[in-house]
CSV table of C-alpha atoms and ligand atoms in Angstrom, one decimal:
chain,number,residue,atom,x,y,z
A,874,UNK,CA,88.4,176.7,136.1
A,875,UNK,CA,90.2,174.7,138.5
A,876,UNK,CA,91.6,172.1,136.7
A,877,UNK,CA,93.3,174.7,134.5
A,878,UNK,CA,94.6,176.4,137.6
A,879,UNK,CA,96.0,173.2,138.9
A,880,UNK,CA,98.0,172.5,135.4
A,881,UNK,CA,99.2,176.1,135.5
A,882,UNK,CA,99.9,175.5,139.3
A,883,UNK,CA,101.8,172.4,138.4
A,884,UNK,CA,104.1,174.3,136.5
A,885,UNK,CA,105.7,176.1,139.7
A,886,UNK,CA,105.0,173.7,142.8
A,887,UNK,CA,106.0,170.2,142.9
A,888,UNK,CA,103.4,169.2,145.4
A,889,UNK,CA,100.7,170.9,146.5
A,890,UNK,CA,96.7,171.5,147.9
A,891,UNK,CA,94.2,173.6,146.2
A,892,UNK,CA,91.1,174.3,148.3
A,893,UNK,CA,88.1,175.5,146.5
A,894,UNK,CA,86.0,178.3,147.9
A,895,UNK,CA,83.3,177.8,145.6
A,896,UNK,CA,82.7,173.8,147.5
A,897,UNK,CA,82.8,175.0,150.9
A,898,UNK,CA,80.2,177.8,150.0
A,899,UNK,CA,77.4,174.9,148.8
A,900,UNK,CA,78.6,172.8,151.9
A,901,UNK,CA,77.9,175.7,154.0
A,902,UNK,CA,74.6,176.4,152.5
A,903,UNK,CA,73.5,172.8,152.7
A,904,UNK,CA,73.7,172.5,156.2
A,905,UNK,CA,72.4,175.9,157.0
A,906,UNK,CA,69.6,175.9,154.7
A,907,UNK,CA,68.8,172.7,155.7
A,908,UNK,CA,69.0,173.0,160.3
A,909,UNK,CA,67.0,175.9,161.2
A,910,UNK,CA,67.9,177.2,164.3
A,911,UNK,CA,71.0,175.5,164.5
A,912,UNK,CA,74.7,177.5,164.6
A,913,UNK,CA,77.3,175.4,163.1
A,914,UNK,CA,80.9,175.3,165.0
A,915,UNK,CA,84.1,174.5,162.6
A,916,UNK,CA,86.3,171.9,163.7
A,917,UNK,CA,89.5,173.6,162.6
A,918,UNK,CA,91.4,170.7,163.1
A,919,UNK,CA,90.2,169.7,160.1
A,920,UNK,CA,92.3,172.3,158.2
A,921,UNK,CA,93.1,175.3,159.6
A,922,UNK,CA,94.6,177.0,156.8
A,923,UNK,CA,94.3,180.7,157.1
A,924,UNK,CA,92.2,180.8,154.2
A,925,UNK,CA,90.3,178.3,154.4
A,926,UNK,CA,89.1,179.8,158.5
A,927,UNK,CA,88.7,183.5,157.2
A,928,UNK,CA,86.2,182.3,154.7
A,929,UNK,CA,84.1,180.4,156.8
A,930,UNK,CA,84.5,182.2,159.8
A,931,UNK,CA,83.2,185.1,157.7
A,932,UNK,CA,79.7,182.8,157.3
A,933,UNK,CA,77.6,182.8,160.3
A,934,UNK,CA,79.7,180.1,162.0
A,935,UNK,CA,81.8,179.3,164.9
A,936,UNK,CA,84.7,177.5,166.2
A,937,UNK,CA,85.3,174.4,167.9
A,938,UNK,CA,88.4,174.6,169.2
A,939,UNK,CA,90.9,171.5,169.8
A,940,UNK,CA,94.1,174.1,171.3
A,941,UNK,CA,94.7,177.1,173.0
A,942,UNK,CA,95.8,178.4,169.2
A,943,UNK,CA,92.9,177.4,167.3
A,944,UNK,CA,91.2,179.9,170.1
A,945,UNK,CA,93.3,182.4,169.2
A,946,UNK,CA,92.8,181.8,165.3
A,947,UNK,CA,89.1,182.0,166.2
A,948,UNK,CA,89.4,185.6,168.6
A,949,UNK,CA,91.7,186.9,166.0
A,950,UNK,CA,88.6,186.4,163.3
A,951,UNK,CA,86.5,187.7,166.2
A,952,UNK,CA,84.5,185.4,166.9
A,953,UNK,CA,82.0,185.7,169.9
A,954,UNK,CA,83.4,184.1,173.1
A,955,UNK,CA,80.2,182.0,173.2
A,956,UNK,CA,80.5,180.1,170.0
A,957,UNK,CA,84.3,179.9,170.3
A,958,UNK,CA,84.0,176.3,172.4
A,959,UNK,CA,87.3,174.8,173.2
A,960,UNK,CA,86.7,171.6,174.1
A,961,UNK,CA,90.0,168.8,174.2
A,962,UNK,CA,91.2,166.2,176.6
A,963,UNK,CA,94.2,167.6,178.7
A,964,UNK,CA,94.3,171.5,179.3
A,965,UNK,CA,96.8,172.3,181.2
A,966,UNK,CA,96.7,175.7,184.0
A,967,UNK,CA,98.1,177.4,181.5
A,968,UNK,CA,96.2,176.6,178.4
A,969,UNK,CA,92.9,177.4,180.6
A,970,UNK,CA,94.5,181.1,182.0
A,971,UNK,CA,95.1,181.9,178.5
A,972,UNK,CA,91.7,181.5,177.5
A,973,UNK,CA,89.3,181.5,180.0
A,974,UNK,CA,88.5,185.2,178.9
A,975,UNK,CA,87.5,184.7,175.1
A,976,UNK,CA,85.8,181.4,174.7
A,977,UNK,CA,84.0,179.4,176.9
A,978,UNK,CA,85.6,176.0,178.0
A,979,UNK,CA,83.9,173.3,177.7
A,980,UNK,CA,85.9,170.9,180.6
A,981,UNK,CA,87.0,167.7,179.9
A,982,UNK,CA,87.3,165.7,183.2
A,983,UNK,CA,86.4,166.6,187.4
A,984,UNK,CA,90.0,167.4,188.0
A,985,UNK,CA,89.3,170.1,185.0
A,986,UNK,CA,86.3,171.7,186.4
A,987,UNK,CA,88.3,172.7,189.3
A,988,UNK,CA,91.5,174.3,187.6
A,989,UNK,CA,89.0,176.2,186.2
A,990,UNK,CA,87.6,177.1,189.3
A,991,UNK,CA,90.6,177.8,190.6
A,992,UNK,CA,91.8,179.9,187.7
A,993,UNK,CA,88.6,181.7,187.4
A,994,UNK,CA,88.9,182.4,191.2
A,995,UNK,CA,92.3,183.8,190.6
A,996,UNK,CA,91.4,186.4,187.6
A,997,UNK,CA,88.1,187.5,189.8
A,998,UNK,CA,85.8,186.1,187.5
A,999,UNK,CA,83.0,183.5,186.9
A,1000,UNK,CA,83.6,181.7,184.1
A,1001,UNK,CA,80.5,180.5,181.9
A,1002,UNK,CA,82.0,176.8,181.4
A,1003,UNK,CA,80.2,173.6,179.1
A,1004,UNK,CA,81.3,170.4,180.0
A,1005,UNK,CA,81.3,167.2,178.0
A,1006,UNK,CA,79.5,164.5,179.3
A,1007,UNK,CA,80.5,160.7,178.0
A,1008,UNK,CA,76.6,159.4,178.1
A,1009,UNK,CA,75.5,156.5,179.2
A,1010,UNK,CA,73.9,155.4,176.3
A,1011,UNK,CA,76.3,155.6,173.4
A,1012,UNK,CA,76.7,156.1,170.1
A,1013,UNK,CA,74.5,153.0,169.1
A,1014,UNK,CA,72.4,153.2,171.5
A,1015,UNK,CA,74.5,150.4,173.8
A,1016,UNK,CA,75.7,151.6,176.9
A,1017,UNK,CA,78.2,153.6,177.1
A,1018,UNK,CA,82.4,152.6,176.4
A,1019,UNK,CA,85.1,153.8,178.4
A,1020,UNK,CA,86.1,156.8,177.3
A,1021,UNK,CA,89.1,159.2,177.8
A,1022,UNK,CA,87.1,162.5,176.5
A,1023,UNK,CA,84.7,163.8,178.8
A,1024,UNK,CA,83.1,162.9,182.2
A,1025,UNK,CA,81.1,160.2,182.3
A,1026,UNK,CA,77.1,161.4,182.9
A,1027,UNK,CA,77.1,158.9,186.4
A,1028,UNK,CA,80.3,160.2,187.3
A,1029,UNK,CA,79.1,164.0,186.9
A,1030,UNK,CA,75.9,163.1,188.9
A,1031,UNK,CA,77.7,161.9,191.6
A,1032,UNK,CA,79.6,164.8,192.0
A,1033,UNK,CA,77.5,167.2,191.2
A,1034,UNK,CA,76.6,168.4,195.4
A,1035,UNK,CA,80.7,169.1,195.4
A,1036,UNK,CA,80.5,170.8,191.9
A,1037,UNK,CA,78.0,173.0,193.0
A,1038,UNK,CA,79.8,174.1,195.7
A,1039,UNK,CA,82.7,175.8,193.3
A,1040,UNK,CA,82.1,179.2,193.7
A,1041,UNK,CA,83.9,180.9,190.3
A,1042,UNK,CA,82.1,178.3,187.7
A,1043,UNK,CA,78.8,178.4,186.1
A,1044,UNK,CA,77.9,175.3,183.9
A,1045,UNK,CA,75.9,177.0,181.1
A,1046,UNK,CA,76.0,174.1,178.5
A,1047,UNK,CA,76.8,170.3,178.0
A,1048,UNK,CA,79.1,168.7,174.7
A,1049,UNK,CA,78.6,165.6,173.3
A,1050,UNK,CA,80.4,164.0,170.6
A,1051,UNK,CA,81.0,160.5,170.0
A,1052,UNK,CA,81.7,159.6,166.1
A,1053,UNK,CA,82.8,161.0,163.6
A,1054,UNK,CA,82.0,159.9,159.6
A,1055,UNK,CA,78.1,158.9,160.1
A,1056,UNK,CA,76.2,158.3,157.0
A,1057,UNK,CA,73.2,156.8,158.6
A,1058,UNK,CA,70.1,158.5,159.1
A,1059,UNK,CA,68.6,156.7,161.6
A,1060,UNK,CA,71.8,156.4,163.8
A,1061,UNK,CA,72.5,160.1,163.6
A,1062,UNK,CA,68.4,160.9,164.3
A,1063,UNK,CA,68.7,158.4,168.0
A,1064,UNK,CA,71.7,160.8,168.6
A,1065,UNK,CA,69.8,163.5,168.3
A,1066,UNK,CA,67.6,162.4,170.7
A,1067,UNK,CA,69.3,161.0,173.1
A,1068,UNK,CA,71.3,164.1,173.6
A,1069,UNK,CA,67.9,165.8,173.7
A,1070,UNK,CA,67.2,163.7,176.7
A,1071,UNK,CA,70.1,164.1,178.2
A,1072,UNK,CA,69.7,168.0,178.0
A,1073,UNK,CA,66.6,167.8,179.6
A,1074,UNK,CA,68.2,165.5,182.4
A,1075,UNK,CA,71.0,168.0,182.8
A,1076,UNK,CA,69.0,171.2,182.9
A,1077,UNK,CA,66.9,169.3,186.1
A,1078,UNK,CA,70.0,168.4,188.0
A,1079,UNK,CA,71.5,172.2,187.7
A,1080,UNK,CA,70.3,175.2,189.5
A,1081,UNK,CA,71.3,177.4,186.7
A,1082,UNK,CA,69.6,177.7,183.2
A,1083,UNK,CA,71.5,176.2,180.5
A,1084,UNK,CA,72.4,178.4,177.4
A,1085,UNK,CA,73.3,176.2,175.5
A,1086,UNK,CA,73.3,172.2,174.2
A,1087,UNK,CA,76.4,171.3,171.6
A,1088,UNK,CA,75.6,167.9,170.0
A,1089,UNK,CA,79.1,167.2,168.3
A,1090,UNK,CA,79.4,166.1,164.9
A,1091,UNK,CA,79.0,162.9,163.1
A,1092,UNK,CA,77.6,164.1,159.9
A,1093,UNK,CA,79.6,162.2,157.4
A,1094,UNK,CA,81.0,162.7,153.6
A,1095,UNK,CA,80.0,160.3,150.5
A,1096,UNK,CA,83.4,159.3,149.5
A,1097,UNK,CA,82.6,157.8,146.6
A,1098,UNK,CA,80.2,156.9,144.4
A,1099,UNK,CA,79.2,153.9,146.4
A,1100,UNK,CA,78.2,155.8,149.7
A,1101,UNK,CA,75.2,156.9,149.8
A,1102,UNK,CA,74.7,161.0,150.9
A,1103,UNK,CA,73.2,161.7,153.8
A,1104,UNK,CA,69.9,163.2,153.2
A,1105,UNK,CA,70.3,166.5,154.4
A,1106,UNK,CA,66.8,167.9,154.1
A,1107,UNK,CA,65.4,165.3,156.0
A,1108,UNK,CA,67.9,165.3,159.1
A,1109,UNK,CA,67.9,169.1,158.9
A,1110,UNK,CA,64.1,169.0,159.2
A,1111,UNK,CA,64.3,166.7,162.2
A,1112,UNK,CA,66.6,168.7,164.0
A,1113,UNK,CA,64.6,171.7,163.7
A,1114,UNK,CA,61.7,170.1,165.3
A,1115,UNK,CA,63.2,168.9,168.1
A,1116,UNK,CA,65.0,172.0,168.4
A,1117,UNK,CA,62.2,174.1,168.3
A,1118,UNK,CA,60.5,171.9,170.9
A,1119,UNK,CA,63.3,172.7,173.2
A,1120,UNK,CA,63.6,176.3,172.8
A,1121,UNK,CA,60.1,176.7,173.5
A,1122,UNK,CA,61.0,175.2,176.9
A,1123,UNK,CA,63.9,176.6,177.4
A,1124,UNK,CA,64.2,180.6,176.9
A,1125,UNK,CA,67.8,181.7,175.2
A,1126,UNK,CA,68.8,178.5,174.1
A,1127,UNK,CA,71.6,178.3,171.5
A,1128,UNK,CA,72.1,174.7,169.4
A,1129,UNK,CA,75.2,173.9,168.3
A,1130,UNK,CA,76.5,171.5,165.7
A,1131,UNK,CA,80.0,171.1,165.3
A,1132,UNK,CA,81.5,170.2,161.7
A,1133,UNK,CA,84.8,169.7,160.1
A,1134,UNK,CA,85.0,166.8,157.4
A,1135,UNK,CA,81.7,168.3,155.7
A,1136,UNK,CA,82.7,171.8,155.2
A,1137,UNK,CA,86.4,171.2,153.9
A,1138,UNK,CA,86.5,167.3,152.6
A,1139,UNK,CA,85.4,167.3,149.6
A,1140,UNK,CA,86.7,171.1,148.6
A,1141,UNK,CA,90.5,169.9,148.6
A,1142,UNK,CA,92.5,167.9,146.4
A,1143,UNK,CA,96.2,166.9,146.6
A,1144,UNK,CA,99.0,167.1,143.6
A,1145,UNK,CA,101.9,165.9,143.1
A,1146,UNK,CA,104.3,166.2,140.6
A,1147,UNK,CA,106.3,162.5,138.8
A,1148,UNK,CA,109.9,163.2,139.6
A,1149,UNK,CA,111.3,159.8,138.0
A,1150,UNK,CA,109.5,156.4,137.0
A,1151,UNK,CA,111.4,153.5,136.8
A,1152,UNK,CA,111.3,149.5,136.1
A,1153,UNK,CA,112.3,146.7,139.1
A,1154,UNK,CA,111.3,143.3,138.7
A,1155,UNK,CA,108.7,143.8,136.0
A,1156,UNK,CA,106.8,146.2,138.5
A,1157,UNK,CA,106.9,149.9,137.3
A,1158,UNK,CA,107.4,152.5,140.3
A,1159,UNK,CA,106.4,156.1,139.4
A,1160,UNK,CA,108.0,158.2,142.0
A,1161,UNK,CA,106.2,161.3,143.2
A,1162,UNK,CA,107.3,164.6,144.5
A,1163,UNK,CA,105.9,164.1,148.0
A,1164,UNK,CA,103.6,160.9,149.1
A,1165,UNK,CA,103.8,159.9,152.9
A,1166,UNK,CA,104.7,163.3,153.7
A,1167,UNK,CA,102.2,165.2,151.9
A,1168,UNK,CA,99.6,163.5,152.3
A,1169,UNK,CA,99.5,160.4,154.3
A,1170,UNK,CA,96.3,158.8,154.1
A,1171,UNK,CA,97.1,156.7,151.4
A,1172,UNK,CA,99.9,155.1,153.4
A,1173,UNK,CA,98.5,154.4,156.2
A,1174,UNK,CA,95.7,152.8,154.2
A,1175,UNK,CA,98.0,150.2,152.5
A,1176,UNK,CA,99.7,150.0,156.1
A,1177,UNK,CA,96.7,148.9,157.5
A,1178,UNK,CA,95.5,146.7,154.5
A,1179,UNK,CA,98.8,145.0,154.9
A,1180,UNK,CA,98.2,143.8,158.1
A,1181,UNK,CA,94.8,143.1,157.9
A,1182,UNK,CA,93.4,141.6,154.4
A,1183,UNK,CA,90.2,142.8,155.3
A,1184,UNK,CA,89.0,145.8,152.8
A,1185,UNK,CA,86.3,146.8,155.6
A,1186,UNK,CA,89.5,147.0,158.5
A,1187,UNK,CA,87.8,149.3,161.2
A,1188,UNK,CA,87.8,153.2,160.4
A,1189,UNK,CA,90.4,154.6,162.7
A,1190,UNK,CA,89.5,158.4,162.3
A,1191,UNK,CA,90.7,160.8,161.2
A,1192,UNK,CA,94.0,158.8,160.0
A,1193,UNK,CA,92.1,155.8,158.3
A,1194,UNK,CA,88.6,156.1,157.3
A,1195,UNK,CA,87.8,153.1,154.8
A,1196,UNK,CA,89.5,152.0,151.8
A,1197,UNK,CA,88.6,153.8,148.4
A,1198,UNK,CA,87.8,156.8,150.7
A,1199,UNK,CA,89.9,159.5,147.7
A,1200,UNK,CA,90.1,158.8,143.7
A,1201,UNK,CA,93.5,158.7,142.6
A,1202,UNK,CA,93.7,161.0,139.2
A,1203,UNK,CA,96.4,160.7,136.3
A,1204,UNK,CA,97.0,164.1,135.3
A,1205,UNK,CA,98.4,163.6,131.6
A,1206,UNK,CA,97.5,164.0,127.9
A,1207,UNK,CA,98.4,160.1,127.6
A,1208,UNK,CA,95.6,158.3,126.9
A,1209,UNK,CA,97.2,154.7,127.1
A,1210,UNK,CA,96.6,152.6,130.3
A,1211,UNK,CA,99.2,151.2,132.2
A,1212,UNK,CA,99.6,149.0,135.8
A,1213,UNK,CA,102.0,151.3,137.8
A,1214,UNK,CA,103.0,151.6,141.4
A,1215,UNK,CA,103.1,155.1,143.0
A,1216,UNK,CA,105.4,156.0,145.6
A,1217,UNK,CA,107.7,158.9,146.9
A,1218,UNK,CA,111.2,160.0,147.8
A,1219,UNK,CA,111.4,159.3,151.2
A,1220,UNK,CA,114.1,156.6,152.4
A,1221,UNK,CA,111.5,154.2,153.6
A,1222,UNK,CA,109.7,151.2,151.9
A,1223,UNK,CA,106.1,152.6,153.6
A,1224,UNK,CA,106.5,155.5,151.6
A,1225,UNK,CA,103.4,153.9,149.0
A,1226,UNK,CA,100.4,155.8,147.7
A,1227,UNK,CA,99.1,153.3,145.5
A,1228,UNK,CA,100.1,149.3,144.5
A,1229,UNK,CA,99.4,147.8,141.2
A,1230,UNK,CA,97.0,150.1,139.8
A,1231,UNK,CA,95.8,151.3,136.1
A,1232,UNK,CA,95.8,154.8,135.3
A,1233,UNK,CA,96.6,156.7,132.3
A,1234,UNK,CA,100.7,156.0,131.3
A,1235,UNK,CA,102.0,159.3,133.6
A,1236,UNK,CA,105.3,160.7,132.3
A,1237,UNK,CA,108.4,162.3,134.1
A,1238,UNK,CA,106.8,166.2,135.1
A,1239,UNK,CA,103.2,165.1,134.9
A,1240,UNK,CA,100.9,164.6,137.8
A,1241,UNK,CA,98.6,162.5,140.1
A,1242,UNK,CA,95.8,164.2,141.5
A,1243,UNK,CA,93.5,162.9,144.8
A,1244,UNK,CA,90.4,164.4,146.0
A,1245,UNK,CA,88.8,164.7,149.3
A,1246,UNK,CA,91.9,166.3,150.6
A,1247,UNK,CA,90.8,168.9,152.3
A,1248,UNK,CA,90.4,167.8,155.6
A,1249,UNK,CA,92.5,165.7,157.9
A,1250,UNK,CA,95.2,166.1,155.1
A,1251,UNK,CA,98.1,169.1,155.4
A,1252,UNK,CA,97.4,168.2,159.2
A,1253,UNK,CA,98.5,165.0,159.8
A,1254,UNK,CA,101.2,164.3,156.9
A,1255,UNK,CA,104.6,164.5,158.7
A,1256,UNK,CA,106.1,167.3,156.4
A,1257,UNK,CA,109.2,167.1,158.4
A,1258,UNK,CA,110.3,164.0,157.5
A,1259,UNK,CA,113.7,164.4,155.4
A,1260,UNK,CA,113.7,167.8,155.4
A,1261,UNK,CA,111.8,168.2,152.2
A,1262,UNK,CA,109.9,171.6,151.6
A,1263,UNK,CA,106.3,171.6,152.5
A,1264,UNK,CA,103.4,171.1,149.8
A,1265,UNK,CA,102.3,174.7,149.1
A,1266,UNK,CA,98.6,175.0,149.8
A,1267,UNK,CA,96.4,177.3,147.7
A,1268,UNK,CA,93.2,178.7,147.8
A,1269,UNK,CA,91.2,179.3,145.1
A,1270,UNK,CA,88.3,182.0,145.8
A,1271,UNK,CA,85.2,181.8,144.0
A,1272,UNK,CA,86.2,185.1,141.9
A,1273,UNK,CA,89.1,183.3,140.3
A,1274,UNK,CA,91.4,185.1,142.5
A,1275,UNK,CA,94.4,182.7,143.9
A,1276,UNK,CA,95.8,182.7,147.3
A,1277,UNK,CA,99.0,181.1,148.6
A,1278,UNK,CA,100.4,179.7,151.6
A,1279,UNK,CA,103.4,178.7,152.3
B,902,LIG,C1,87.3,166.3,165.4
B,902,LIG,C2,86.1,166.7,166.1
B,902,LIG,C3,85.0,167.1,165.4
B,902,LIG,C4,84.9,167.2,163.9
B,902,LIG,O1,84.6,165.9,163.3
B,902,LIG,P1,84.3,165.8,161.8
B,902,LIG,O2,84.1,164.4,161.5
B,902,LIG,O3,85.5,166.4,161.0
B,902,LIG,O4,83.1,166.6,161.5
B,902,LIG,C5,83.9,167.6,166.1
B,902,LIG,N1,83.9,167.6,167.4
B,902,LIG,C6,84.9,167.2,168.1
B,902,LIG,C7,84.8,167.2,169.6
B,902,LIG,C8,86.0,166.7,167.5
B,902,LIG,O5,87.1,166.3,168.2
């Protein structure tokens, strides 16, 4: 069905993203079939489209909220304050004032935790507050880089006499999250753990109960076919037992895992229409509708790749992940092969999406496809580059039914 709704859609648009309801569904299913007791928090960074946040905010699942606006995208859905979490380096007085009501802030840094206080203390209130801790064992179980999200755990224990003294905040949950893109087992099941730990640390130090323990994200996407898929079933299984060991301990508890790649990745792909195709030097350049400022990760791979030969350069989320992390699609009736370049119409040489590769002979009006567009996409392409129009993007329900924005 959607491959015929993307030639139709071809038709119309010159560039454009089609998001599939259908693929978020089984993503969504996967992970809450699979982590019992466990409520799943959408990074909405990852896309945003409105779309794409009315559908899964309609499933049993919260927001993790990066800006003041993605709070309000998650109220306007009406989401519970407690499992709308805006957590991000950087709130201003402002940003905090016009949310302290209707989520619960999870504070970056000390200097945060007493804006808050202040703010709180201002509007007559309490406010239920998270904060998120940089542990001081990390990701791989080292100790602990410097970091500038969060408070680092020393740092917080240090201060914790003068913390307790702030009379208009109650600390009702810690955040932790410290990669992005995991697909190993064993690394993601030590985090796990170690936040576990660190929960039961925290809930010692503080005088309140703690309602609540958010352990990031880090579940990552198979890209292709030589990534190997998380096992779901297994971590889900893990995470339930440790989860049910806490609650047992700790009355009212609510687990939260936050998510954005694993709902949206795979459930997007990005078109683009050939505008012109032309011969310099023996190479052949087919020039697309919109590259760079569609959809940029392609560019920045060869960017990268061209300053450092190495095919395994380090992952540089969420602009770079690795290369061969989309397939690049000919969308033709040709059947012949042929070694093309792919670029766009912007008036810079970076504006590449692919060097030297084979793919079915494309034609002036046909189309190159790439999948795993759906998240950290739209987002970080800078549309605004040349004053071009915007890639429509356009979501495809699971009754056929089409929806476009703008
Ligand atoms: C971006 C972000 C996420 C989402 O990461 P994914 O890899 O897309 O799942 C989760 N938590 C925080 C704090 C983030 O900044």
């Amino acid at each position: 069905m959607i491959n015929k709704i993307i030639n139709s859609l071809l038709n119309q648009y010159n560039s454009f993203y089609v998001y599939d309801e259908s693929k978020i569904s089984s993503s969504i299913k996967n992970l809450q079939s699979n982590f019992k007791n466990v409520t799943f928090l959408y990074s909405a960074k990852a896309n945003p489209d409105s779309n794409v946040l009315d559908y899964i905010l309609s499933q049993n699942i919260g927001v993790d909220a990066a800006s003041v606006n993605e709070v309000l995208m998650a109220e306007q859905r009406g989401i519970d304050k407690a499992q709308i979490q805006y957590s991000a380096p950087g709130k201003t007085k402002k940003d905090i004032n016009d949310t302290i009501k209707i989520c619960t802030i999870v504070a970056d840094s000390l200097n945060e935790i007493e804006l808050i206080n202040e703010t709180a203390h201002q509007q007559n209130m309490i406010a239920q507050i998270g904060v998120r801790i940089n542990p001081c064992v990390g990701f791989d179980g080292n100790s602990a880089a410097a970091s500038k999200f969060g408070i680092d755990e020393n740092q917080f224990i240090q201060n914790l006499n003068s913390i307790k003294q702030l009379k208009n905040i109650k600390i009702i949950g810690i955040h932790i999250h410290l990669k992005s893109q995991e697909l190993s087992i064993n690394s993601l099941k030590r985090y796990y753990e170690n936040q576990v730990a660190l929960f039961n640390k925290f809930q010692q130090l503080l005088d309140n109960q703690l309602t609540f323990i958010n352990f990031g994200s880090g579940i990552g996407v198979a890209y292709n076919k030589n990534d190997e898929e998380l096992d779901l079933k297994e971590l889900g299984e893990f995470v339930s037992n440790l989860v049910v060991d806490l609650a047992a301990k700790n009355e009212n508890l609510n687990i939260y895992i936050e998510t954005g790649r694993y709902l949206v990745c795979a459930a997007g792909v990005y078109v683009s229409k050939v505008v012109d195709k032309k011969v310099s030097n023996g190479e052949t350049f087919v020039v697309l509708a919109s590259t760079l400022n569609g959809f940029i990760r392609p560019s920045m791979q060869q960017l990268i790749l061209s300053y450092c030969m190495d095919t395994n350069a380090m992952p540089s989320e969420p602009f770079f992940t690795k290369t061969d992390a989309y397939e690049i699609v000919a969308l033709t009736k040709s059947v012949q092969m042929q070694k093309v370049t792919l670029v766009g119409s912007l008036c810079t040489a970076l504006d590449v999406m692919a060097k030297d590769i084979e793919l079915k002979k494309l034609d002036i009006g046909d189309g190159i496809l790439i999948t795993n567009a759906g998240s950290y996409a739209a987002v970080i392409s800078p549309m605004q580059f040349a004053s071009l129009n915007k890639p429509r993007q356009i979501y495809v329900k699971t009754n056929g039914e089409i929806l476009i924005n703008e």
